[in-house]
mmCIF file with all atom_site columns, C-alpha atoms in Angstrom:
data_model
loop_
_atom_site.group_PDB
_atom_site.id
_atom_site.type_symbol
_atom_site.label_atom_id
_atom_site.label_alt_id
_atom_site.label_comp_id
_atom_site.label_asym_id
_atom_site.label_entity_id
_atom_site.label_seq_id
_atom_site.pdbx_PDB_ins_code
_atom_site.Cartn_x
_atom_site.Cartn_y
_atom_site.Cartn_z
_atom_site.occupancy
_atom_site.B_iso_or_equiv
_atom_site.pdbx_formal_charge
_atom_site.auth_seq_id
_atom_site.auth_comp_id
_atom_site.auth_asym_id
_atom_site.auth_atom_id
_atom_site.pdbx_PDB_model_num
ATOM 1  C CA . MET R 1 1  ? 4.862   -13.057 -15.926 1.00 80.00 ? 1  MET R CA 1
ATOM 2  C CA . LYS R 1 2  ? 4.634   -11.729 -12.812 1.00 91.00 ? 2  LYS R CA 1
ATOM 3  C CA . LYS R 1 3  ? 2.453   -8.724  -12.021 1.00 94.00 ? 3  LYS R CA 1
ATOM 4  C CA . ILE R 1 4  ? 2.292   -6.105  -9.418  1.00 95.00 ? 4  ILE R CA 1
ATOM 5  C CA . ILE R 1 5  ? -0.718  -3.864  -8.459  1.00 95.00 ? 5  ILE R CA 1
ATOM 6  C CA . GLN R 1 6  ? -0.128  -0.539  -6.125  1.00 95.00 ? 6  GLN R CA 1
ATOM 7  C CA . PHE R 1 7  ? -2.511  -1.315  -3.434  1.00 96.00 ? 7  PHE R CA 1
ATOM 8  C CA . SER R 1 8  ? -3.593  1.883   -0.764  1.00 94.00 ? 8  SER R CA 1
ATOM 9  C CA . GLY R 1 9  ? -5.842  0.053   1.192   1.00 93.00 ? 9  GLY R CA 1
ATOM 10 C CA . GLY R 1 10 ? -9.062  2.439   -0.375  1.00 94.00 ? 10 GLY R CA 1
ATOM 11 C CA . LYS R 1 11 ? -12.340 1.163   -1.726  1.00 95.00 ? 11 LYS R CA 1
ATOM 12 C CA . ASP R 1 12 ? -11.036 1.602   -5.254  1.00 96.00 ? 12 ASP R CA 1
ATOM 13 C CA . SER R 1 13 ? -7.896  -0.215  -4.274  1.00 94.00 ? 13 SER R CA 1
ATOM 14 C CA . ILE R 1 14 ? -9.729  -3.334  -2.614  1.00 95.00 ? 14 ILE R CA 1
ATOM 15 C CA . VAL R 1 15 ? -12.000 -3.820  -6.105  1.00 96.00 ? 15 VAL R CA 1
ATOM 16 C CA . CYS R 1 16 ? -8.697  -3.878  -8.103  1.00 94.00 ? 16 CYS R CA 1
ATOM 17 C CA . LEU R 1 17 ? -7.172  -6.219  -5.597  1.00 94.00 ? 17 LEU R CA 1
ATOM 18 C CA . HIS R 1 18 ? -10.475 -8.582  -5.580  1.00 94.00 ? 18 HIS R CA 1
ATOM 19 C CA . LEU R 1 19 ? -10.164 -8.631  -9.663  1.00 94.00 ? 19 LEU R CA 1
ATOM 20 C CA . PHE R 1 20 ? -6.596  -10.250 -9.481  1.00 92.00 ? 20 PHE R CA 1
ATOM 21 C CA . LYS R 1 21 ? -7.661  -12.414 -5.903  1.00 90.00 ? 21 LYS R CA 1
ATOM 22 C CA . ASN R 1 22 ? -7.294  -15.788 -8.378  1.00 93.00 ? 22 ASN R CA 1
ATOM 23 C CA . ASP R 1 23 ? -4.349  -14.681 -9.996  1.00 94.00 ? 23 ASP R CA 1
ATOM 24 C CA . PRO R 1 24 ? -1.353  -16.564 -8.632  1.00 93.00 ? 24 PRO R CA 1
ATOM 25 C CA . ASP R 1 25 ? 1.016   -14.078 -10.771 1.00 95.00 ? 25 ASP R CA 1
ATOM 26 C CA . ILE R 1 26 ? -0.154  -11.065 -8.759  1.00 96.00 ? 26 ILE R CA 1
ATOM 27 C CA . THR R 1 27 ? 1.650   -9.154  -5.865  1.00 97.00 ? 27 THR R CA 1
ATOM 28 C CA . ALA R 1 28 ? 0.590   -6.588  -4.212  1.00 97.00 ? 28 ALA R CA 1
ATOM 29 C CA . THR R 1 29 ? 3.027   -3.173  -2.982  1.00 97.00 ? 29 THR R CA 1
ATOM 30 C CA . TYR R 1 30 ? 2.384   -0.681  -0.447  1.00 96.00 ? 30 TYR R CA 1
ATOM 31 C CA . VAL R 1 31 ? 4.168   2.801   -0.196  1.00 92.00 ? 31 VAL R CA 1
ATOM 32 C CA . ASN R 1 32 ? 4.343   3.406   3.752   1.00 90.00 ? 32 ASN R CA 1
ATOM 33 C CA . THR R 1 33 ? 5.132   7.384   3.342   1.00 85.00 ? 33 THR R CA 1
ATOM 34 C CA . GLY R 1 34 ? 4.710   7.364   7.349   1.00 83.00 ? 34 GLY R CA 1
ATOM 35 C CA . ALA R 1 35 ? 2.074   9.956   6.837   1.00 83.00 ? 35 ALA R CA 1
ATOM 36 C CA . ALA R 1 36 ? -0.749  6.922   7.081   1.00 84.00 ? 36 ALA R CA 1
ATOM 37 C CA . PHE R 1 37 ? -2.511  6.256   10.084  1.00 87.00 ? 37 PHE R CA 1
ATOM 38 C CA . PRO R 1 38 ? -1.210  3.097   12.337  1.00 86.00 ? 38 PRO R CA 1
ATOM 39 C CA . HIS R 1 39 ? -4.738  1.084   11.197  1.00 93.00 ? 39 HIS R CA 1
ATOM 40 C CA . VAL R 1 40 ? -4.472  1.765   8.111   1.00 93.00 ? 40 VAL R CA 1
ATOM 41 C CA . VAL R 1 41 ? -1.710  -0.216  7.839   1.00 92.00 ? 41 VAL R CA 1
ATOM 42 C CA . GLU R 1 42 ? -2.589  -3.362  9.474   1.00 94.00 ? 42 GLU R CA 1
ATOM 43 C CA . HIS R 1 43 ? -5.461  -3.145  6.882   1.00 96.00 ? 43 HIS R CA 1
ATOM 44 C CA . VAL R 1 44 ? -3.561  -3.081  4.305   1.00 96.00 ? 44 VAL R CA 1
ATOM 45 C CA . GLN R 1 45 ? -1.880  -6.199  5.156   1.00 96.00 ? 45 GLN R CA 1
ATOM 46 C CA . LYS R 1 46 ? -4.772  -7.757  6.281   1.00 97.00 ? 46 LYS R CA 1
ATOM 47 C CA . THR R 1 47 ? -6.959  -7.147  3.223   1.00 96.00 ? 47 THR R CA 1
ATOM 48 C CA . CYS R 1 48 ? -3.875  -9.155  0.915   1.00 96.00 ? 48 CYS R CA 1
ATOM 49 C CA . ASP R 1 49 ? -3.909  -11.746 3.981   1.00 96.00 ? 49 ASP R CA 1
ATOM 50 C CA . ASN R 1 50 ? -7.990  -12.518 3.540   1.00 95.00 ? 50 ASN R CA 1
ATOM 51 C CA . PHE R 1 51 ? -7.436  -12.192 -0.238  1.00 95.00 ? 51 PHE R CA 1
ATOM 52 C CA . GLY R 1 52 ? -3.842  -14.400 -0.534  1.00 95.00 ? 52 GLY R CA 1
ATOM 53 C CA . ILE R 1 53 ? -2.243  -11.884 -2.078  1.00 96.00 ? 53 ILE R CA 1
ATOM 54 C CA . PRO R 1 54 ? 1.787   -11.572 -1.167  1.00 96.00 ? 54 PRO R CA 1
ATOM 55 C CA . LEU R 1 55 ? 2.515   -7.875  -0.033  1.00 97.00 ? 55 LEU R CA 1
ATOM 56 C CA . ILE R 1 56 ? 5.848   -5.726  -0.586  1.00 97.00 ? 56 ILE R CA 1
ATOM 57 C CA . MET R 1 57 ? 5.424   -3.181  2.359   1.00 95.00 ? 57 MET R CA 1
ATOM 58 C CA . ILE R 1 58 ? 7.562   -0.027  1.156   1.00 93.00 ? 58 ILE R CA 1
ATOM 59 C CA . SER R 1 59 ? 8.699   2.102   3.952   1.00 88.00 ? 59 SER R CA 1
ATOM 60 C CA . MET R 1 60 ? 10.196  5.561   3.505   1.00 82.00 ? 60 MET R CA 1
ATOM 61 C CA . GLU R 1 61 ? 13.348  6.244   5.642   1.00 84.00 ? 61 GLU R CA 1
ATOM 62 C CA . LYS R 1 62 ? 12.220  9.528   6.562   1.00 83.00 ? 62 LYS R CA 1
ATOM 63 C CA . SER R 1 63 ? 8.088   10.012  6.918   1.00 83.00 ? 63 SER R CA 1
ATOM 64 C CA . VAL R 1 64 ? 6.736   12.369  4.173   1.00 83.00 ? 64 VAL R CA 1
ATOM 65 C CA . ILE R 1 65 ? 5.962   14.856  7.501   1.00 85.00 ? 65 ILE R CA 1
ATOM 66 C CA . ASP R 1 66 ? 8.992   14.808  8.508   1.00 88.00 ? 66 ASP R CA 1
ATOM 67 C CA . TRP R 1 67 ? 10.486  15.638  5.299   1.00 86.00 ? 67 TRP R CA 1
ATOM 68 C CA . GLN R 1 68 ? 8.270   18.669  4.309   1.00 88.00 ? 68 GLN R CA 1
ATOM 69 C CA . LYS R 1 69 ? 8.972   20.289  8.302   1.00 90.00 ? 69 LYS R CA 1
ATOM 70 C CA . GLU R 1 70 ? 13.143  19.915  7.272   1.00 90.00 ? 70 GLU R CA 1
ATOM 71 C CA . ASN R 1 71 ? 12.065  21.449  3.545   1.00 90.00 ? 71 ASN R CA 1
ATOM 72 C CA . GLY R 1 72 ? 8.653   22.702  3.727   1.00 88.00 ? 72 GLY R CA 1
ATOM 73 C CA . PHE R 1 73 ? 6.454   21.821  0.825   1.00 85.00 ? 73 PHE R CA 1
ATOM 74 C CA . PRO R 1 74 ? 7.814   20.950  -2.913  1.00 78.00 ? 74 PRO R CA 1
ATOM 75 C CA . ALA R 1 75 ? 6.712   24.042  -5.153  1.00 75.00 ? 75 ALA R CA 1
#
């Protein structure tokens, strides 16, 4: 059975990813909202590569920052 883990690149996510690093059925996902610093996106990719875990990176059509400029903060 395939398993997916949401990976943000933070310390808690790294620990969770480490726990699953030997599971051949695990895939990590990262949602790039456009608000993260570029080095965070690189860190996420590099960490998954180091653990040998496939990564699916999901990018938004429009960054969260641009969306908020046009629509305001959600209420």
